[in-house]
Amino acid sequence: MSDKKPIIEFRGVTFWYGGANDKPAIKNINLKIHEGEYVALLGLNGAGKTTLQLCINGVIPNSIMGEFEGEVIVYGNDTYDTPVREMAKFVGMVFDNPEFQLSQMSVAEEIALGMESLGFSYDEMTKTITEVLEIVGLRGLEDRSPFGLSGGQQQRLSIASALAMRPKILVMDEPTSNVDPIGKEEIFAVAEQLNREKNMTVIMAEHEVEVMAAYADIVVVMHEGEILLNGTPEEVFSNVDLIHKLGLRMPQVTEYAHRLNQLNLASIEKPYPVTLDSAVERFKDIL
Amino acid sequence: MQGIVIPITMVPGNSTIHRMNPLPKLLWTLGILALSFSTRNIAVLGVACLIGLLLVFYSGITKAYVRVAMILFPISLTLITLQSIAPAFPRPWTAIVGFGPFTIYQEGIYSGISLLLRIMAMTTWAMVTIMTSHPSDIFTSLKKIGMPYVLNFIFVMTLQLIPILQSEFGIVLNAQKSRAMKGSGFGAILPSMVPVFVGAIERVQQLSISLESRAFGSSGKKTSFRQVRMAFSDYVALFLGFLVPGAATYWVIVDKSLDWSHSMVFSPAFSITLVLGATIGFLVFVFFAIRAALSA
Ligand SMILES: Nc1ncnc2c1ncn2[C@@H]1O[C@H](COP(=O)(O)OP(=O)(O)OP(=O)(O)O)[C@@H](O)[C@H]1O
Ligand SMILES: [Mg+2]
């Protein structure tokens, strides 16, 4: 993987929002993301996940005021001098406050908005609308007002709107925060499926450690604006002490493996297992 | 607060007028607007009003129309009161009768009635258009004839923002009530404005970020999802929309005999009754409006 050229590259990125806060929201970020990777961003509230994500399509520094250092290169475009609306052709964004992003009279028109700007034909649009509504499980709501939907439905709608533009990169900021448990599963499954079948690069900020450990190729742990850990889920979650110190949760099986080691009940070598399946596999030999 | 909100939106239906393309409707409305501004003749304005009312009745939007008219009409009645004592008319004025410390003038009564009819004619036609057309269809057809996309968007957005702000306003008001602040009357409304408007600004910022993230405003060909068709009958209606109001406007401008401001004479009894009626009508409305605002 490392021999391939990254499609997203952060080089020494630091960003301060204006105002009284003298601490940068993200600090000296260096990060390479390759095509088709599923990247999970973990971190406490205020760690800088959203800020980092906003840099990917250039909303930072182009549309949000502040002080920006370093550079972000996405598919060869320096976001600093590429308009956000151009980046939109390959980066789809799902923001964390869906109700603030709606503007149209109906669900269908809301989804069509991006496609209209990209010049899709009418037939393509109707076909795509059906497709993406099917994917996010909102079929039949085409003519409803987006403002009359529930929070979870609005979140699904904003995913559908992003997907309709056929992005190569899908950036999702806590896309399941308003969704019920079953809906969460569905949305994670959708992201996983797009990643696996369409080779879409997914960058997801989430608090659901378990799911991320299972689906993500890469886990990035942020704390106070810095990247502290970056690697496969196994590598990252093997840093048990650091993760505990940061106050983050671990996958339960990883926690368990670590406990077994500590209590000298077993000696499980790092990297620890992070999913139930791999744990069963590993524990079979040991126990 | 809800009581004061004027509900001007589409009333679903399947009348001929509903099925028409929005463009001829808009053109007719503009034509009536031009006509109404070109004349003070009570008969011409009255007929325009009447035809508008027939269309309201015919397209089945009467209930929604009446709800709006119940607010608009009493407010417009002030025109009669104010005009009758201070006409927007070149002097000299002809006095009819005294009215307390004021004098009611012939030109004032005429001017008041014609202004009232003018407003009712224009709003009635506008409401027929708005209440029988899907807003998206109106915007799509305007886009087709060259209205800038962004301008269009601003209209759609404003239309969407109003109910949102209303509901947020209600939420903030309730929150303040539950914190035992004075939750009714004007004193409560002012502090609620602040969070609502701060919220509105943030909403607009977020929205603009979301829009550009969806390629809004990008260069290159744009397409339209909403399709509006022009049927043959729509072309006929469009043609007539140029012809009929156009010809009528030309006629009212050219024909000087339509100036009835002096030939139409109002008796003192009629004038007093009219002005009193208009004033009382307005005051009753104000009374109910304030009561509704305070109890909301
Ligand atoms: N618009 C803003 N103006 C000023 N400061 C901001 C703004 N947005 C975020 N910050 C600050 O930047 C830092 C990083 O915030 P960010 O939203 O990126 O964190 P996050 O990891 O997404 O948190 P969460 O899990 O709560 O979404 C925080 O200290 C936050 O207070
Ligand atoms: Mg965030």
Coordinates of C-alpha atoms and ligand atoms in Angstrom, one line a residue:
Chain A
M1 CA 0.0 0.0 0.0
S2 CA 2.8 2.4 0.9
D3 CA 4.3 2.2 -2.6
K4 CA 1.1 3.7 -4.1
K5 CA 0.8 7.4 -4.4
P6 CA -1.6 8.8 -1.8
I7 CA -4.8 10.6 -3.2
I8 CA -5.0 12.8 -0.1
E9 CA -2.0 14.3 1.5
F10 CA -1.8 16.6 4.5
R11 CA 1.6 18.3 4.8
G12 CA 2.3 20.1 8.0
V13 CA -1.3 21.5 8.3
T14 CA -2.1 23.8 11.2
F15 CA -5.4 25.7 11.5
W16 CA -6.5 28.4 13.9
Y17 CA -10.1 29.5 13.9
G18 CA -10.2 33.2 14.5
G19 CA -11.4 34.7 17.7
A20 CA -10.2 34.5 21.3
N21 CA -9.0 30.9 21.0
D22 CA -5.2 31.0 20.7
K23 CA -4.7 27.3 20.4
P24 CA -4.9 25.8 16.9
A25 CA -7.8 23.4 16.2
I26 CA -5.4 21.1 14.4
K27 CA -1.7 21.2 14.7
N28 CA 1.0 20.1 12.3
I29 CA -1.1 17.3 10.7
N30 CA 0.8 15.0 8.3
L31 CA -1.4 12.3 6.9
K32 CA -1.5 10.2 3.7
I33 CA -4.6 8.5 2.5
H34 CA -4.6 6.1 -0.4
E35 CA -7.3 5.3 -2.9
G36 CA -9.9 2.9 -1.6
E37 CA -9.0 3.2 2.1
Y38 CA -11.5 3.3 4.8
V39 CA -10.2 5.7 7.4
A40 CA -11.7 6.1 10.9
L41 CA -11.0 9.3 12.8
L42 CA -11.3 8.8 16.5
G43 CA -10.9 11.4 19.2
L44 CA -12.8 13.1 22.0
N45 CA -15.0 16.1 21.5
G46 CA -12.9 19.0 20.3
A47 CA -10.0 16.7 19.2
G48 CA -10.1 18.3 15.7
K49 CA -11.8 15.6 13.7
T50 CA -14.3 17.9 12.0
T51 CA -11.6 20.5 11.4
L52 CA -9.4 18.0 9.7
Q53 CA -12.3 16.8 7.5
L54 CA -13.2 20.3 6.4
C55 CA -9.7 20.6 5.0
I56 CA -10.2 17.7 2.6
N57 CA -12.5 19.6 0.2
G58 CA -11.0 23.0 0.9
V59 CA -13.9 24.5 3.0
I60 CA -10.9 25.2 5.3
P61 CA -9.2 27.5 4.3
N62 CA -11.4 28.8 1.5
S63 CA -14.8 29.3 3.2
I64 CA -14.0 29.3 6.9
M65 CA -12.1 32.3 8.3
G66 CA -8.9 31.5 10.1
E67 CA -5.2 31.1 9.8
F68 CA -4.0 28.2 7.7
E69 CA -0.5 26.7 7.4
G70 CA 0.8 23.8 5.3
E71 CA -0.9 22.2 2.4
V72 CA -3.5 19.7 1.5
I73 CA -3.2 17.9 -1.8
V74 CA -6.3 15.9 -3.1
Y75 CA -6.0 14.1 -6.4
G76 CA -3.2 16.5 -7.3
N77 CA -5.2 19.6 -6.5
D78 CA -3.9 22.0 -3.9
T79 CA -7.0 22.8 -1.9
Y80 CA -5.7 26.3 -1.2
D81 CA -6.2 27.4 -4.8
T82 CA -9.0 25.1 -5.9
P83 CA -12.6 26.4 -5.3
V84 CA -14.7 24.1 -3.1
R85 CA -17.3 23.8 -5.8
E86 CA -14.6 22.2 -8.1
M87 CA -13.4 19.9 -5.3
A88 CA -17.1 18.8 -5.0
K89 CA -16.6 16.9 -8.2
F90 CA -14.7 14.2 -6.4
V91 CA -15.2 14.9 -2.6
G92 CA -18.6 14.2 -1.2
M93 CA -19.2 15.7 2.3
V94 CA -21.7 14.5 4.9
F95 CA -21.7 17.1 7.7
D96 CA -22.7 16.5 11.3
N97 CA -25.7 18.8 11.3
P98 CA -28.0 17.7 8.5
E99 CA -30.9 20.0 9.3
F100 CA -28.7 23.0 8.5
Q101 CA -27.9 21.8 5.0
L102 CA -31.4 21.5 3.6
S103 CA -32.8 24.0 1.2
Q104 CA -35.2 22.4 -1.2
M105 CA -38.9 21.8 -1.4
S106 CA -38.7 18.0 -1.7
V107 CA -36.4 15.2 -0.9
A108 CA -35.9 14.5 -4.7
E109 CA -35.0 18.1 -5.4
E110 CA -32.6 18.2 -2.5
I111 CA -30.7 15.2 -3.9
A112 CA -30.9 16.7 -7.4
L113 CA -29.3 19.9 -6.4
G114 CA -25.7 18.7 -6.7
M115 CA -26.4 16.9 -9.9
E116 CA -28.0 19.9 -11.5
S117 CA -24.8 21.9 -10.9
L118 CA -22.8 19.1 -12.5
G119 CA -25.1 19.0 -15.5
F120 CA -26.6 15.6 -15.2
S121 CA -29.4 14.8 -17.7
Y122 CA -32.9 14.5 -16.4
D123 CA -33.0 10.8 -16.9
E124 CA -29.7 10.3 -15.1
M125 CA -31.1 12.4 -12.2
T126 CA -34.3 10.4 -11.8
K127 CA -32.4 7.1 -12.0
T128 CA -29.8 8.3 -9.5
I129 CA -32.3 9.6 -7.1
T130 CA -34.1 6.2 -7.0
E131 CA -30.7 4.5 -6.6
V132 CA -29.4 6.6 -3.7
L133 CA -32.7 6.6 -1.9
E134 CA -32.7 2.9 -2.1
I135 CA -29.2 2.7 -0.7
V136 CA -30.0 4.9 2.3
G137 CA -33.4 3.4 2.9
L138 CA -35.6 6.4 2.1
R139 CA -37.5 5.1 -0.9
G140 CA -41.0 6.5 -1.1
L141 CA -40.2 9.8 0.5
E142 CA -39.2 11.5 -2.8
D143 CA -42.0 14.2 -2.5
R144 CA -41.8 14.9 1.2
S145 CA -40.3 18.2 2.5
P146 CA -36.8 17.6 3.8
F147 CA -37.7 19.8 6.7
G148 CA -40.4 17.5 7.8
L149 CA -38.1 14.5 8.1
S150 CA -36.8 13.1 11.4
G151 CA -33.2 13.8 12.4
G152 CA -32.1 10.3 11.4
Q153 CA -33.9 10.6 8.0
Q154 CA -32.3 13.9 7.4
Q155 CA -28.9 12.4 8.1
R156 CA -29.7 9.6 5.5
L157 CA -30.8 12.3 3.1
S158 CA -27.6 14.2 3.4
I159 CA -25.7 10.9 2.7
A160 CA -27.9 10.3 -0.4
S161 CA -27.2 13.9 -1.6
A162 CA -23.5 13.3 -1.4
L163 CA -23.7 9.9 -3.0
A164 CA -25.7 11.2 -5.9
M165 CA -22.8 13.2 -7.1
R166 CA -20.7 10.0 -7.5
P167 CA -17.7 11.2 -5.4
K168 CA -14.5 9.3 -5.3
I169 CA -13.9 10.3 -1.7
L170 CA -16.7 10.3 0.9
V171 CA -16.1 12.3 4.0
M172 CA -18.6 11.6 6.8
D173 CA -18.7 13.5 10.1
E174 CA -20.5 11.4 12.7
P175 CA -23.1 10.3 10.1
T176 CA -25.1 8.2 12.6
S177 CA -25.4 10.6 15.6
N178 CA -29.1 11.0 15.1
V179 CA -29.9 7.5 13.9
D180 CA -31.4 4.6 15.9
P181 CA -29.3 1.5 16.5
I182 CA -30.6 -0.4 13.5
G183 CA -30.2 2.6 11.3
K184 CA -26.6 2.9 12.5
E185 CA -25.8 -0.6 11.4
E186 CA -27.4 0.2 8.0
I187 CA -25.4 3.3 7.4
F188 CA -22.1 1.7 8.4
A189 CA -22.9 -1.2 6.1
V190 CA -23.6 1.3 3.3
A191 CA -20.3 3.0 3.8
E192 CA -18.5 -0.4 4.0
Q193 CA -20.2 -1.6 0.8
L194 CA -19.4 1.6 -1.2
N195 CA -15.8 1.2 0.0
R196 CA -15.5 -2.5 -0.9
E197 CA -17.6 -2.6 -4.1
K198 CA -17.0 0.8 -5.6
N199 CA -13.5 1.3 -4.2
M200 CA -14.7 4.6 -2.7
T201 CA -12.3 6.2 -0.2
V202 CA -14.2 6.7 3.1
I203 CA -13.1 9.1 5.8
M204 CA -15.4 8.8 8.8
A205 CA -15.3 10.5 12.1
E206 CA -17.0 8.3 14.6
H207 CA -17.3 7.4 18.3
E208 CA -18.4 3.9 17.6
V209 CA -15.1 2.2 18.2
E210 CA -16.3 -1.4 17.8
V211 CA -17.7 -0.7 14.3
M212 CA -14.7 1.2 13.2
A213 CA -12.3 -1.5 14.4
A214 CA -14.2 -3.9 12.2
Y215 CA -14.6 -1.9 9.1
A216 CA -11.7 0.6 8.9
D217 CA -8.4 -0.1 7.1
I218 CA -6.8 2.7 9.0
V219 CA -7.6 4.3 12.3
V220 CA -6.4 7.8 13.1
V221 CA -6.5 8.9 16.7
M222 CA -6.6 12.6 17.4
H223 CA -6.1 14.5 20.6
E224 CA -6.0 18.2 21.1
G225 CA -5.6 18.8 17.4
E226 CA -2.7 16.4 16.9
I227 CA -2.5 12.9 15.4
L228 CA -1.2 10.6 18.1
L229 CA -1.8 7.3 16.4
N230 CA -2.2 6.2 12.8
G231 CA -2.2 2.7 11.5
T232 CA -4.3 -0.4 11.1
P233 CA -6.9 -1.0 13.8
E234 CA -4.7 -3.8 15.3
E235 CA -1.7 -1.5 15.5
V236 CA -3.6 1.4 16.9
F237 CA -5.6 -0.5 19.5
S238 CA -2.5 -2.3 20.7
N239 CA -1.4 1.1 22.3
V240 CA -3.7 0.3 25.2
D241 CA -2.2 2.5 27.8
L242 CA -2.1 5.6 25.6
I243 CA -5.7 5.1 24.5
H244 CA -6.8 4.7 28.1
K245 CA -4.9 7.8 29.0
L246 CA -6.7 9.8 26.3
G247 CA -10.0 8.7 27.7
L248 CA -11.0 6.8 24.6
R249 CA -12.8 3.6 24.4
M250 CA -11.3 0.4 23.0
P251 CA -13.0 -2.5 21.3
Q252 CA -14.2 -4.9 24.0
V253 CA -12.2 -7.9 22.8
T254 CA -9.0 -5.8 22.7
E255 CA -9.6 -4.7 26.2
Y256 CA -10.2 -8.3 27.2
A257 CA -7.0 -9.5 25.5
H258 CA -5.1 -6.9 27.3
R259 CA -6.7 -7.8 30.7
L260 CA -5.8 -11.5 30.1
N261 CA -2.2 -10.4 29.6
Q262 CA -2.1 -8.2 32.7
L263 CA -3.6 -10.8 34.9
N264 CA -1.1 -13.3 33.5
L265 CA -3.9 -15.5 32.5
A266 CA -2.6 -15.7 29.0
S267 CA 0.2 -14.2 26.9
I268 CA -1.3 -12.6 23.9
E269 CA 1.2 -11.0 21.6
K270 CA 0.6 -7.6 20.1
P271 CA -1.0 -6.6 17.9
Y272 CA -4.1 -7.4 19.8
P273 CA -7.2 -8.7 18.0
V274 CA -9.8 -5.9 17.5
T275 CA -12.8 -7.9 16.3
L276 CA -14.7 -10.8 17.8
D277 CA -13.9 -13.0 14.8
S278 CA -10.1 -12.5 15.0
A279 CA -10.2 -12.8 18.8
V280 CA -11.9 -16.2 18.6
E281 CA -9.3 -17.2 16.1
R282 CA -6.4 -16.1 18.3
F283 CA -7.8 -17.3 21.6
K284 CA -8.4 -20.7 20.2
D285 CA -4.7 -21.4 20.2
I286 CA -4.0 -19.8 23.5
L287 CA -6.7 -20.9 25.8
Chain B
M1 CA -47.3 34.1 17.3
Q2 CA -48.8 31.5 15.1
G3 CA -52.0 33.5 14.9
I4 CA -50.4 36.3 13.0
V5 CA -48.7 34.2 10.4
I6 CA -50.1 34.5 7.0
P7 CA -50.3 31.2 5.2
I8 CA -49.6 31.9 1.6
T9 CA -48.6 28.6 0.0
M10 CA -49.9 26.3 -2.7
V11 CA -53.3 24.8 -2.1
P12 CA -53.3 21.4 -3.7
G13 CA -56.0 20.9 -6.3
N14 CA -56.7 19.8 -9.8
S15 CA -58.5 22.7 -11.4
T16 CA -57.7 23.9 -14.9
I17 CA -55.8 26.8 -13.2
H18 CA -53.8 24.4 -11.1
R19 CA -52.8 22.5 -14.3
M20 CA -51.7 25.5 -16.1
N21 CA -48.1 26.3 -16.6
P22 CA -47.0 29.0 -14.1
L23 CA -45.7 31.4 -16.8
P24 CA -49.1 32.5 -18.2
K25 CA -50.4 32.9 -14.7
L26 CA -47.5 35.1 -13.8
L27 CA -47.9 37.1 -17.0
W28 CA -51.6 37.7 -16.3
T29 CA -50.8 38.7 -12.7
L30 CA -48.2 41.2 -14.0
G31 CA -50.7 42.5 -16.6
I32 CA -53.3 43.1 -13.9
L33 CA -50.6 44.8 -11.8
A34 CA -49.9 47.1 -14.7
L35 CA -53.5 47.7 -15.3
S36 CA -54.3 48.4 -11.7
F37 CA -51.5 51.0 -11.4
S38 CA -52.6 52.7 -14.6
T39 CA -56.1 53.6 -13.5
R40 CA -58.1 54.8 -10.6
N41 CA -61.4 54.0 -12.3
I42 CA -63.5 52.2 -9.8
A43 CA -65.4 50.2 -12.4
V44 CA -62.3 48.9 -14.1
L45 CA -60.6 48.0 -10.8
G46 CA -63.8 46.5 -9.5
V47 CA -64.1 44.2 -12.6
A48 CA -60.5 43.1 -12.2
C49 CA -61.2 42.3 -8.6
L50 CA -64.4 40.4 -9.5
I51 CA -62.7 38.3 -12.2
G52 CA -59.9 37.5 -9.7
L53 CA -62.5 36.4 -7.1
L54 CA -64.3 34.2 -9.7
L55 CA -60.9 32.6 -10.4
V56 CA -60.4 32.0 -6.7
F57 CA -63.8 30.4 -6.4
Y58 CA -63.3 28.4 -9.6
S59 CA -59.9 27.0 -8.6
G60 CA -61.2 25.9 -5.2
I61 CA -58.8 28.0 -3.1
T62 CA -61.6 30.0 -1.5
K63 CA -60.9 28.9 2.1
A64 CA -57.2 29.7 1.9
Y65 CA -57.9 33.0 0.2
V66 CA -60.4 34.1 2.7
R67 CA -57.9 33.4 5.5
V68 CA -55.4 35.8 3.9
A69 CA -58.1 38.3 2.9
M70 CA -59.3 38.5 6.5
I71 CA -56.0 40.0 7.4
L72 CA -55.3 42.0 4.3
F73 CA -58.8 43.6 3.9
P74 CA -59.1 45.2 7.3
I75 CA -55.6 46.6 7.0
S76 CA -56.4 48.0 3.6
L77 CA -59.5 49.6 5.0
T78 CA -57.2 52.3 6.6
L79 CA -56.7 53.6 3.1
I80 CA -60.4 54.7 3.1
T81 CA -60.1 56.4 6.5
L82 CA -56.8 58.1 5.7
Q83 CA -57.5 59.0 2.1
S84 CA -60.9 60.5 2.9
I85 CA -59.4 63.1 5.1
A86 CA -56.1 63.6 3.3
P87 CA -56.5 62.5 -0.3
A88 CA -53.4 61.6 -2.4
F89 CA -54.8 63.8 -5.0
P90 CA -53.9 67.2 -6.5
R91 CA -55.8 70.1 -4.8
P92 CA -58.3 71.7 -4.8
W93 CA -60.4 69.1 -2.9
T94 CA -64.2 69.3 -2.6
A95 CA -65.4 69.0 0.9
I96 CA -68.4 66.7 1.6
V97 CA -68.9 66.8 5.3
G98 CA -67.1 67.3 8.6
F99 CA -65.8 64.3 10.6
G100 CA -64.8 65.4 14.1
P101 CA -61.9 67.7 13.7
F102 CA -61.4 66.5 10.1
T103 CA -63.1 67.1 6.8
I104 CA -64.1 64.3 4.4
Y105 CA -63.3 65.1 0.8
Q106 CA -65.0 63.9 -2.4
E107 CA -61.6 63.1 -4.0
G108 CA -60.6 61.3 -0.8
I109 CA -63.5 58.9 -0.8
Y110 CA -62.9 58.2 -4.5
S111 CA -59.2 57.8 -4.0
G112 CA -59.7 55.5 -0.9
I113 CA -62.1 53.2 -2.7
S114 CA -60.0 53.0 -5.8
L115 CA -56.8 52.3 -3.8
L116 CA -58.6 49.6 -1.8
L117 CA -59.9 48.0 -5.0
R118 CA -56.4 48.3 -6.6
I119 CA -54.8 46.4 -3.7
M120 CA -57.5 43.8 -3.6
A121 CA -57.3 43.2 -7.4
M122 CA -53.6 42.8 -7.4
T123 CA -53.4 40.6 -4.3
T124 CA -56.3 38.4 -5.5
W125 CA -54.7 37.7 -8.8
A126 CA -51.3 37.1 -7.2
M127 CA -52.9 34.7 -4.7
V128 CA -54.6 32.8 -7.5
T129 CA -51.1 32.3 -9.1
I130 CA -49.3 31.4 -5.9
M131 CA -52.0 29.2 -4.5
T132 CA -52.4 27.2 -7.6
S133 CA -48.8 26.7 -8.6
H134 CA -46.1 24.5 -7.0
P135 CA -43.3 26.9 -5.8
S136 CA -40.7 24.8 -7.5
D137 CA -42.6 25.0 -10.8
I138 CA -42.7 28.7 -10.5
F139 CA -39.0 28.9 -10.0
T140 CA -38.2 26.3 -12.7
S141 CA -40.3 28.2 -15.3
L142 CA -38.6 31.5 -14.3
K143 CA -35.3 29.8 -14.6
K144 CA -36.3 28.7 -18.1
I145 CA -36.9 32.3 -19.2
G146 CA -33.5 33.4 -18.0
M147 CA -33.9 34.3 -14.3
P148 CA -30.5 33.7 -12.7
Y149 CA -30.1 30.5 -10.8
V150 CA -28.8 32.2 -7.7
L151 CA -31.7 34.6 -7.5
N152 CA -34.0 31.8 -7.9
F153 CA -32.3 30.0 -5.1
I154 CA -32.6 33.0 -2.8
F155 CA -36.3 32.9 -3.3
V156 CA -36.7 29.2 -2.6
M157 CA -34.5 29.6 0.4
T158 CA -36.4 32.5 1.8
L159 CA -39.6 30.6 1.4
Q160 CA -38.1 27.7 3.3
L161 CA -36.5 29.8 6.0
I162 CA -39.7 31.6 7.1
P163 CA -41.4 28.6 8.6
I164 CA -38.2 27.4 10.2
L165 CA -37.6 30.7 11.9
Q166 CA -41.2 30.8 13.0
S167 CA -40.9 27.4 14.7
E168 CA -37.5 28.3 16.2
F169 CA -39.0 31.4 17.5
G170 CA -41.7 29.4 19.1
I171 CA -39.2 27.0 20.7
V172 CA -37.1 29.9 22.1
L173 CA -40.2 31.5 23.4
N174 CA -41.3 28.3 25.1
A175 CA -37.8 27.8 26.6
Q176 CA -37.9 31.2 28.1
K177 CA -41.4 30.6 29.4
S178 CA -40.2 27.4 31.1
R179 CA -37.4 29.4 32.7
A180 CA -40.1 31.5 34.2
M181 CA -39.4 34.5 32.1
K182 CA -42.3 36.6 31.0
G183 CA -43.5 34.4 28.1
S184 CA -46.1 36.6 26.5
G185 CA -46.4 40.2 25.3
F186 CA -43.9 42.2 23.6
G187 CA -41.3 42.1 26.4
A188 CA -40.8 38.4 25.8
I189 CA -40.6 38.6 22.0
L190 CA -37.5 40.9 22.0
P191 CA -35.1 38.6 23.9
S192 CA -36.2 35.7 21.8
M193 CA -35.3 37.5 18.7
V194 CA -31.6 37.4 19.5
P195 CA -31.0 33.6 19.6
V196 CA -33.3 33.2 16.6
F197 CA -31.3 35.6 14.5
V198 CA -28.0 34.3 15.7
G199 CA -29.2 30.9 14.8
A200 CA -30.4 32.1 11.4
I201 CA -26.9 33.5 10.6
E202 CA -25.2 30.3 11.6
R203 CA -27.8 28.4 9.6
V204 CA -27.0 30.4 6.5
Q205 CA -23.3 30.0 6.9
Q206 CA -23.6 26.3 7.3
L207 CA -25.9 26.1 4.3
S208 CA -23.6 28.0 2.1
I209 CA -20.7 25.6 3.0
S210 CA -23.0 22.7 2.3
L211 CA -24.1 24.1 -1.0
E212 CA -20.6 24.8 -2.3
S213 CA -19.6 21.3 -1.2
R214 CA -22.3 20.1 -3.6
A215 CA -20.8 22.1 -6.5
F216 CA -23.4 24.9 -6.3
G217 CA -22.4 27.8 -8.4
S218 CA -19.8 25.8 -10.4
S219 CA -19.0 26.7 -13.9
G220 CA -20.3 24.7 -16.9
K221 CA -23.6 23.4 -18.0
K222 CA -26.4 23.2 -15.4
T223 CA -29.5 21.1 -15.8
S224 CA -32.9 21.2 -14.1
F225 CA -34.5 18.3 -12.3
R226 CA -38.0 19.8 -12.2
Q227 CA -39.6 19.7 -15.6
V228 CA -42.5 22.1 -16.5
R229 CA -44.3 21.7 -19.8
M230 CA -45.9 24.3 -21.9
A231 CA -49.1 22.9 -23.5
F232 CA -50.8 24.5 -26.4
S233 CA -53.4 26.0 -24.1
D234 CA -50.6 27.5 -22.1
Y235 CA -49.3 29.3 -25.2
V236 CA -52.8 30.6 -25.9
A237 CA -53.1 31.8 -22.2
L238 CA -49.7 33.4 -22.5
F239 CA -50.7 35.2 -25.7
L240 CA -53.9 36.4 -24.2
G241 CA -51.9 37.4 -21.1
F242 CA -50.0 39.8 -23.3
L243 CA -53.0 40.9 -25.3
V244 CA -55.9 41.4 -22.8
P245 CA -54.3 43.2 -19.9
G246 CA -52.1 45.1 -22.4
A247 CA -55.0 46.4 -24.4
A248 CA -56.9 47.2 -21.2
T249 CA -54.0 49.1 -19.8
Y250 CA -53.6 51.0 -23.1
W251 CA -57.4 51.8 -23.0
V252 CA -57.4 53.1 -19.4
I253 CA -54.4 55.3 -20.1
V254 CA -55.8 56.8 -23.3
D255 CA -59.5 57.2 -22.5
K256 CA -59.7 60.4 -20.4
S257 CA -63.4 59.9 -19.8
L258 CA -62.6 57.1 -17.3
D259 CA -61.6 59.7 -14.8
W260 CA -64.6 59.6 -12.5
S261 CA -63.0 61.4 -9.6
H262 CA -65.3 64.4 -9.9
S263 CA -68.3 63.0 -11.8
M264 CA -68.9 60.4 -9.1
V265 CA -70.6 62.2 -6.3
F266 CA -70.8 60.8 -2.8
S267 CA -73.6 61.9 -0.4
P268 CA -72.6 63.0 3.2
A269 CA -74.5 60.1 4.7
F270 CA -72.7 57.6 2.5
S271 CA -69.4 59.1 3.1
I272 CA -69.7 59.2 6.9
T273 CA -71.0 55.6 6.9
L274 CA -68.1 54.4 4.7
V275 CA -65.4 56.1 6.7
L276 CA -66.8 55.1 10.1
G277 CA -67.3 51.5 8.8
A278 CA -63.7 51.3 7.6
T279 CA -62.3 52.7 10.8
I280 CA -64.3 50.4 13.0
G281 CA -63.5 47.5 10.8
F282 CA -59.8 48.2 11.2
L283 CA -60.0 48.8 14.9
V284 CA -61.8 45.5 15.5
F285 CA -59.2 43.7 13.5
V286 CA -56.4 45.4 15.6
F287 CA -58.1 44.4 18.8
F288 CA -58.3 40.7 17.7
A289 CA -54.8 40.7 16.4
I290 CA -53.3 42.0 19.6
R291 CA -55.4 39.5 21.6
A292 CA -54.1 36.7 19.4
A293 CA -50.5 37.9 19.8
L294 CA -50.7 38.1 23.5
S295 CA -52.3 34.7 24.0
A296 CA -50.0 32.9 21.6
Ligands
LIG1 N1 -16.2 27.5 14.1 C1 -15.3 27.5 15.1 N2 -14.8 28.6 15.7 C2 -13.9 28.6 16.7 N3 -13.4 27.4 17.2 C3 -13.9 26.3 16.7 C4 -14.8 26.2 15.6 N4 -15.1 24.9 15.4 C5 -14.3 24.2 16.2 N5 -13.6 25.0 17.0 C6 -12.6 24.5 18.0 O1 -11.6 23.8 17.3 C7 -11.3 22.6 18.1 C8 -11.5 21.3 17.3 O2 -12.9 21.2 17.0 P1 -13.5 20.1 16.1 O3 -14.9 20.6 15.8 O4 -12.7 20.0 14.9 O5 -13.5 18.8 17.0 P2 -14.2 17.4 16.8 O6 -13.1 16.4 17.0 O7 -14.9 17.4 15.5 O8 -15.2 17.4 18.0 P3 -16.6 16.7 18.1 O9 -16.4 15.2 18.5 O10 -17.3 17.4 19.2 O11 -17.3 16.9 16.8 C9 -12.1 22.7 19.3 O12 -11.3 23.2 20.4 C10 -13.2 23.6 19.0 O13 -13.6 24.4 20.1
MG2 MG -16.9 17.2 15.0

